[in-house]
Short mmCIF file of C-alpha atoms and ligand atoms in Angstrom, two decimals:
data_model
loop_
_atom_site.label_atom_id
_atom_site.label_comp_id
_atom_site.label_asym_id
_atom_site.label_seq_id
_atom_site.Cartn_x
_atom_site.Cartn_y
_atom_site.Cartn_z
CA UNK A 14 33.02 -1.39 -2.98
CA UNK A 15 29.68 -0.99 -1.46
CA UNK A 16 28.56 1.73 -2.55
CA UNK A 17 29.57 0.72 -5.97
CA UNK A 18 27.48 -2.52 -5.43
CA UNK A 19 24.81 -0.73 -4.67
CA UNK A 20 24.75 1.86 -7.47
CA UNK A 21 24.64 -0.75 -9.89
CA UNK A 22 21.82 -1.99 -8.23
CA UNK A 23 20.24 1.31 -8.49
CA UNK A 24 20.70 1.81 -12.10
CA UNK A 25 17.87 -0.02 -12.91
CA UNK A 26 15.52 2.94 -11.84
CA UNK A 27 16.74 6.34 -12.89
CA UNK A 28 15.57 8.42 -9.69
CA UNK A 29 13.66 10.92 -12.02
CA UNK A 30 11.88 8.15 -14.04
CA UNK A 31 8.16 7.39 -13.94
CA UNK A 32 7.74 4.04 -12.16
CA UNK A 33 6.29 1.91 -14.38
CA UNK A 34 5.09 -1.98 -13.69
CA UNK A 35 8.05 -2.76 -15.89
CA UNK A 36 10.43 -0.72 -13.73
CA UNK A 37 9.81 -2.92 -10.69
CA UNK A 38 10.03 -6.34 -12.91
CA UNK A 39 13.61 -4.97 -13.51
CA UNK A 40 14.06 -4.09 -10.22
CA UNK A 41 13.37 -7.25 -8.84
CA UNK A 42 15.58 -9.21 -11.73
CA UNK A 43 18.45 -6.22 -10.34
CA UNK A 44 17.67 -7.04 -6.49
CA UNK A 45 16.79 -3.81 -6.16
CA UNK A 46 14.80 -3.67 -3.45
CA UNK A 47 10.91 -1.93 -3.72
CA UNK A 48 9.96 0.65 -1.30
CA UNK A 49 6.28 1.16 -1.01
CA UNK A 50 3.94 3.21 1.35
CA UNK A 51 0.62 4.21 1.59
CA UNK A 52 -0.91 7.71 1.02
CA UNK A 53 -4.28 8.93 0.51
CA UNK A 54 -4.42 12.29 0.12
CA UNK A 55 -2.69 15.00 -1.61
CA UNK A 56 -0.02 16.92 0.59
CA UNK A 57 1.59 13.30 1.58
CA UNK A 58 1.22 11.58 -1.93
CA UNK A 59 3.23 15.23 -2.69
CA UNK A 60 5.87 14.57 0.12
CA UNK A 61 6.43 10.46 -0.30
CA UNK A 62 6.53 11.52 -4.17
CA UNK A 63 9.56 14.09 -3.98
CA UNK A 64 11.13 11.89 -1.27
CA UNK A 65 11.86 8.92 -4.16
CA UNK A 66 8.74 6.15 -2.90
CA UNK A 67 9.07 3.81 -5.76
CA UNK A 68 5.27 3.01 -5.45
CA UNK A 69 2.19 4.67 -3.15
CA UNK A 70 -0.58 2.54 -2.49
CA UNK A 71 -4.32 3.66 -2.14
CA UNK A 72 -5.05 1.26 0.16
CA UNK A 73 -8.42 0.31 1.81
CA UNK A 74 -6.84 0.68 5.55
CA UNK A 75 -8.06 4.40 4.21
CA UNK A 76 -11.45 3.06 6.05
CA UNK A 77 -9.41 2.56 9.58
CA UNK A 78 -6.38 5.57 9.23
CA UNK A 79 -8.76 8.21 7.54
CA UNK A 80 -12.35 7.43 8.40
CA UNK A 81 -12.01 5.82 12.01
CA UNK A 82 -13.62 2.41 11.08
CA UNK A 83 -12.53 -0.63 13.00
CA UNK A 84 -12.26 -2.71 9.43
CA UNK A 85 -11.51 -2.06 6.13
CA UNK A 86 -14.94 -3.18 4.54
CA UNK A 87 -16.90 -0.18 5.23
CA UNK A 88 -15.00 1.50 2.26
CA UNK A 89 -17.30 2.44 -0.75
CA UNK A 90 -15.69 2.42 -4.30
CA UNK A 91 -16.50 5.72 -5.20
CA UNK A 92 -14.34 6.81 -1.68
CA UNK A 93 -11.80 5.07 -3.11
CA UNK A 94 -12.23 7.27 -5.81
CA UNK A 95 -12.18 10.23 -3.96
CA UNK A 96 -8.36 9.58 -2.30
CA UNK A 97 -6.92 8.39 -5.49
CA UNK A 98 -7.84 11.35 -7.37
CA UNK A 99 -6.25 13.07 -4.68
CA UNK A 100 -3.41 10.90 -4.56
CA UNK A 101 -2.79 11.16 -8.78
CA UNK A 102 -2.94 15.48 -8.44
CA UNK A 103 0.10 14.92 -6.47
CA UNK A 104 1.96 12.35 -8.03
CA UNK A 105 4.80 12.78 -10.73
CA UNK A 106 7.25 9.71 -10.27
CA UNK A 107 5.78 7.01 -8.10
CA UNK A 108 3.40 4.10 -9.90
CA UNK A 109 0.13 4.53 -7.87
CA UNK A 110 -2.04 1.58 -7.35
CA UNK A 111 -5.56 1.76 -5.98
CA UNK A 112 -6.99 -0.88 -4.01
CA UNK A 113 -10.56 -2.12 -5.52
CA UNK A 114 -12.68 -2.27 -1.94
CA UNK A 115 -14.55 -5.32 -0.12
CA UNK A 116 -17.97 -6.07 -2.30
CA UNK A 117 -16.75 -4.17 -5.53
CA UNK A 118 -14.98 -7.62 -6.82
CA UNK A 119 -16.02 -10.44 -5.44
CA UNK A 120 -19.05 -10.99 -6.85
CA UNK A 121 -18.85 -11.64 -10.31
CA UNK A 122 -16.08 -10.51 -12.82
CA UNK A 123 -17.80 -8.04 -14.84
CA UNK A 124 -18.71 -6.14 -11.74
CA UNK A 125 -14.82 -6.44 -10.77
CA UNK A 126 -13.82 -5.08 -14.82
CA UNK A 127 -16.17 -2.13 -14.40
CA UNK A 128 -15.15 -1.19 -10.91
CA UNK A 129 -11.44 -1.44 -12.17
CA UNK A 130 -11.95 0.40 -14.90
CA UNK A 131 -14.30 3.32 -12.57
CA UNK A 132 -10.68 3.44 -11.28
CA UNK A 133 -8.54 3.84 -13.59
CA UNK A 134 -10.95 6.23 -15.68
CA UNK A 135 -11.78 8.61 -12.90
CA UNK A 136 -8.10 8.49 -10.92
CA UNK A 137 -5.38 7.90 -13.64
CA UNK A 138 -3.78 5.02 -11.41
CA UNK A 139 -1.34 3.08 -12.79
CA UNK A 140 -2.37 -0.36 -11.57
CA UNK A 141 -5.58 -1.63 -9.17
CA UNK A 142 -4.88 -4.29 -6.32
CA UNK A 143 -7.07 -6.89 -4.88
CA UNK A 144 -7.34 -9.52 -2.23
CA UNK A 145 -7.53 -13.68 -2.71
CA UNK A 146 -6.32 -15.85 -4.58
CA UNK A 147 -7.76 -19.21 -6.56
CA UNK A 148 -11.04 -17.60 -5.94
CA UNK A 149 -10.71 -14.30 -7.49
CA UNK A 150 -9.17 -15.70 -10.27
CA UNK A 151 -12.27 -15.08 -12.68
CA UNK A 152 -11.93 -11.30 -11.52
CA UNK A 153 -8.17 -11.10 -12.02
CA UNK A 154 -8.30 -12.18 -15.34
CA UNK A 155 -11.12 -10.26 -16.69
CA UNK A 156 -9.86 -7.03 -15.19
CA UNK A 157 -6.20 -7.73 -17.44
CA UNK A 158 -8.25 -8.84 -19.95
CA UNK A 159 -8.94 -5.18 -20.05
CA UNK A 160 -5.22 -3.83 -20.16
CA UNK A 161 -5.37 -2.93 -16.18
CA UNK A 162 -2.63 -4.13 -14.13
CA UNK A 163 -3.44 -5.66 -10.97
CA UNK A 164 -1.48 -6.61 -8.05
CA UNK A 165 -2.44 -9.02 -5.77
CA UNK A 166 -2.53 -9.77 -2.38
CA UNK A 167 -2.45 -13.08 0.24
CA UNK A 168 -1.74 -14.28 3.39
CA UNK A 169 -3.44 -11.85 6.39
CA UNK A 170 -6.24 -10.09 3.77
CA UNK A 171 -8.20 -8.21 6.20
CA UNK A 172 -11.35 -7.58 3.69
CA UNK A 173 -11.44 -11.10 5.08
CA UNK A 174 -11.25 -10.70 8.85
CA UNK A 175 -14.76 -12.05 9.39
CA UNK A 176 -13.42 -15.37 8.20
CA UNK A 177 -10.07 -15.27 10.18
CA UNK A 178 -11.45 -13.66 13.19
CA UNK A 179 -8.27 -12.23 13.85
CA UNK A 180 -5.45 -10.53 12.88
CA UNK A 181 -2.72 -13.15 14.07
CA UNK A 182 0.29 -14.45 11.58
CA UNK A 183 -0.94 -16.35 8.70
CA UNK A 184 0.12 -19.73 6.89
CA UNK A 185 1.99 -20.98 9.69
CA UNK A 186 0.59 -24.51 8.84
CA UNK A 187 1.45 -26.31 5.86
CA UNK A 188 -2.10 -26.97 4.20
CA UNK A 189 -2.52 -23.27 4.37
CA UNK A 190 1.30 -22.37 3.50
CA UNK A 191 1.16 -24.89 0.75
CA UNK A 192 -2.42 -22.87 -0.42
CA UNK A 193 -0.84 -19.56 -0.14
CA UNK A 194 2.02 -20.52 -2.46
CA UNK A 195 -0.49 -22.14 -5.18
CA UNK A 196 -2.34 -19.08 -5.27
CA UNK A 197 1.30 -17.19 -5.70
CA UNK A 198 1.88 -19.07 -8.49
CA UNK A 199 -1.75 -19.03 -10.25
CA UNK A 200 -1.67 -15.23 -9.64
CA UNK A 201 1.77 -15.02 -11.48
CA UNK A 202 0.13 -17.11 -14.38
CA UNK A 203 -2.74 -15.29 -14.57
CA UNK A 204 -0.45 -11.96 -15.49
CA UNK A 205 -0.70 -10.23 -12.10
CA UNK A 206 2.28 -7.36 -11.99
CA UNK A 207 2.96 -8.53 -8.62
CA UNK A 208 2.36 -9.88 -5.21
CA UNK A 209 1.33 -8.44 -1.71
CA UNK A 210 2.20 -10.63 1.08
CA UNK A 211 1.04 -9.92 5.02
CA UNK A 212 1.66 -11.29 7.60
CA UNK A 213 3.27 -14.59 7.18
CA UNK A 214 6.39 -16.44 8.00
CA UNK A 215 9.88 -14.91 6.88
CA UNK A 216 10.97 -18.26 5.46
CA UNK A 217 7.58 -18.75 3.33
CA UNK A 218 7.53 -15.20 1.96
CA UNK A 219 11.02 -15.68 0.90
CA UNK A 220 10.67 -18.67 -0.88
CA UNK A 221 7.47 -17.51 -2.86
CA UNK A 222 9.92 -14.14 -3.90
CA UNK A 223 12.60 -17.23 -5.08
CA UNK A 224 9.66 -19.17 -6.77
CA UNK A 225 8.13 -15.87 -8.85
CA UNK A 226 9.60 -13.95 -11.15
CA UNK A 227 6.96 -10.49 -10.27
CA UNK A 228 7.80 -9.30 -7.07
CA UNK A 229 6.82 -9.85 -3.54
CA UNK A 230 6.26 -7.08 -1.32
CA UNK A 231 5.71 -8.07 1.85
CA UNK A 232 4.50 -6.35 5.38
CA UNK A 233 5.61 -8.17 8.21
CA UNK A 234 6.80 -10.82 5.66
CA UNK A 235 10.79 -10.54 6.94
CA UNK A 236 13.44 -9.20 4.83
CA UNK A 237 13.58 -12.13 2.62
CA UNK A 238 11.06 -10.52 -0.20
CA UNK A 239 11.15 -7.94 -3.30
CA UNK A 240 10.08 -4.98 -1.10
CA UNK A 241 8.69 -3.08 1.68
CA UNK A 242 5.02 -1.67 2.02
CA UNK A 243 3.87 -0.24 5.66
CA UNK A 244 0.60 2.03 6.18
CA UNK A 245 2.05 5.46 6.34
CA UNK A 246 0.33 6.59 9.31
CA UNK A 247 1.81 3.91 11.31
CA UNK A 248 5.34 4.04 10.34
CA UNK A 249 5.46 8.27 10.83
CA UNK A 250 3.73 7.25 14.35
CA UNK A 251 0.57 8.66 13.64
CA UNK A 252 -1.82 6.09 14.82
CA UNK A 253 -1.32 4.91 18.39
CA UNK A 254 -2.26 1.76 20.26
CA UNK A 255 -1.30 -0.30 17.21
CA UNK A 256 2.17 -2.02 17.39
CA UNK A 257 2.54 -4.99 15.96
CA UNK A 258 6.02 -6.84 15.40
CA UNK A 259 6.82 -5.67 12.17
CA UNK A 260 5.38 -2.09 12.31
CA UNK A 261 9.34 -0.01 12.46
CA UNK A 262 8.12 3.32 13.91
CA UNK A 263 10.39 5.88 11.93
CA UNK A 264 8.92 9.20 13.95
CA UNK A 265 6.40 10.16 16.95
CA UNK A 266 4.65 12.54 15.01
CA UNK A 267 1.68 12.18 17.15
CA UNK A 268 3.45 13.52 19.89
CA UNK A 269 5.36 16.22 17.87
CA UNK A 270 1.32 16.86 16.70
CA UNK A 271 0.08 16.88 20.35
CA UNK A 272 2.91 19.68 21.21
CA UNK A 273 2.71 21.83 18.81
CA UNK A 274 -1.36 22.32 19.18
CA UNK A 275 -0.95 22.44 22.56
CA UNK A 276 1.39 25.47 22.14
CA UNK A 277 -0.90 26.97 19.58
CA UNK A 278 -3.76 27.22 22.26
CA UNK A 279 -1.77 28.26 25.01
CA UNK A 280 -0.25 31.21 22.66
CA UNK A 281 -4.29 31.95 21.20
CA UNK A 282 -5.46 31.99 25.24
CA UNK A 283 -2.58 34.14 26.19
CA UNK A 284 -3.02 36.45 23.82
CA UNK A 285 0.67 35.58 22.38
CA UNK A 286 -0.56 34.67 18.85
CA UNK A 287 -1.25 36.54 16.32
CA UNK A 288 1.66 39.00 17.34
CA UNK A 289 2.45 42.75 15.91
CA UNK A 290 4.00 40.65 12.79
CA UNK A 291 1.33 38.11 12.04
CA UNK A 292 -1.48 40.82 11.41
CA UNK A 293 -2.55 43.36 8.33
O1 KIV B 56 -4.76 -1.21 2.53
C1 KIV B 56 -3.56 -1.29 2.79
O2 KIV B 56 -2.96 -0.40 3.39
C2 KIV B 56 -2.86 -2.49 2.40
C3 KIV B 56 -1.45 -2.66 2.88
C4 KIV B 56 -1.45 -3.06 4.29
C5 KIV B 56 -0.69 -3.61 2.04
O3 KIV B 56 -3.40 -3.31 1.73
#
């Protein structure tokens, strides 16, 4: 009976169809569930790809898991470039959206359209994403204006971490709950494909999925929402020193990392590698 349930679910995403922004409307109105991870280069986008992600996000944490930066803000546009053109060489199912980086938006909304549409001319992406709500909302529409999909993306935004000052839970409070869902709504109006929501209350996340009809994928948003997005390299247990509550660690790969070098110098010092098989 289960499994029945949940192949009827599934039918509303043949596995060897290209994800499309429509695809994940329907999944939502199926309650099928949206898995989504983060890639930014070419041999994972190939992996997560051929493994059945539904979507692979570009995202700006590209600054902390790729470059080393403490923030996300140092990230130009034209790096952003760089691993989504990387990301679309490797990608034959998956929708890929591309997040548009601190100080290529905000601004003014012509200088959000034509960093949008550097994107999606130069990459292929299917969709950009963005942070803010009610006051982005000049940006967001100009860049649909354009035919660009853009998902957006509330509660912990950490292009904005000089204004939080930290990275605790968001919209616990209701002037700032009661904010958050506004801007849920306004973004849904405005045409967005769908909503990002981090780090905030289970019970708030899951009543802005009941309120919207795009869906809500949330990261460390509870179980209550239209999907699933975690940064790659912490879920495969890549990064270290980073553990917060919601972060499910699905491998050490760190550690598998660690060994395996370790055994390739101790074979190259010991003169066990290359052996009489590894050489012309
Ligand atoms: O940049 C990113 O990885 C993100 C996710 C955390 C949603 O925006």
């Amino acid at each position: 009976m289960q499994s029945f349930i949940l192949e009827t679910m599934y039918s509303a995403q043949k596995p060897s169809a290209k994800v499309t922004t429509q695809t994940l409307r329907k999944m939502k109105a199926a309650g099928e569930k949206i898995a989504m991870l983060t890639a930014y280069d070419y041999s994972f986008a190939k992996l997560l790809d051929e493994s059945g992600i539904d979507v692979i996000l570009v995202g700006d944490s590209a600054a902390n898991v790729m470059a080393g930066h403490v923030t996300t803000l140092p990230i130009s546009l034209d790096q952003m470039i760089y691993h989504g053109c990387s990301v679309m060489r490797a990608v034959k199912r998956a929708l890929v959206a591309i997040d548009l980086p601190f100080g290529s938006y905000q601004g003014d909304s012509r200088e959000a359209l034509r960093s949008a549409i550097r994107i999606m001319k130069e990459t292929g992406a299917d969709c950009v994403k963005l942070e803010g709500g009610r006051e982005v909302a000049e940006s967001v529409t100009k860049i649909l204006s354009a035919g660009i999909p853009v998902i957006g993306h509330l509660g912990l935004t950490p292009q904005s971490i000089n204004k939080f000052g930290t990275y605790v839970v968001r919209a616990t409070g209701q002037e700032e709950a009661d904010r958050l869902v506004e801007d849920a709504r306004l973004l849904e109006e405005l045409g967005c494909t769908a909503v990002v929501l981090e780090k905030v209350p289970a019970d708030l996340a899951a009543r802005v999925a009941g309120l919207l009809k795009i869906p809500v994928i949330g990261i460390g948003a509870g179980p209550g929402v239209d999907g699933q997005v975690l940064v790659l390299h912490d879920m495969l247990g890549i990064t270290q020193g980073f553990s917060p509550r919601f972060l499910r660690r699905y491998h050490n790969l760190a550690q598998e990392i660690n060994k395996s070098v370790s055994s390739y110098i101790e074979d190259v010092k010991s003169l066990n590698f290359p052996n009489a098989n590894e050489q012309y």
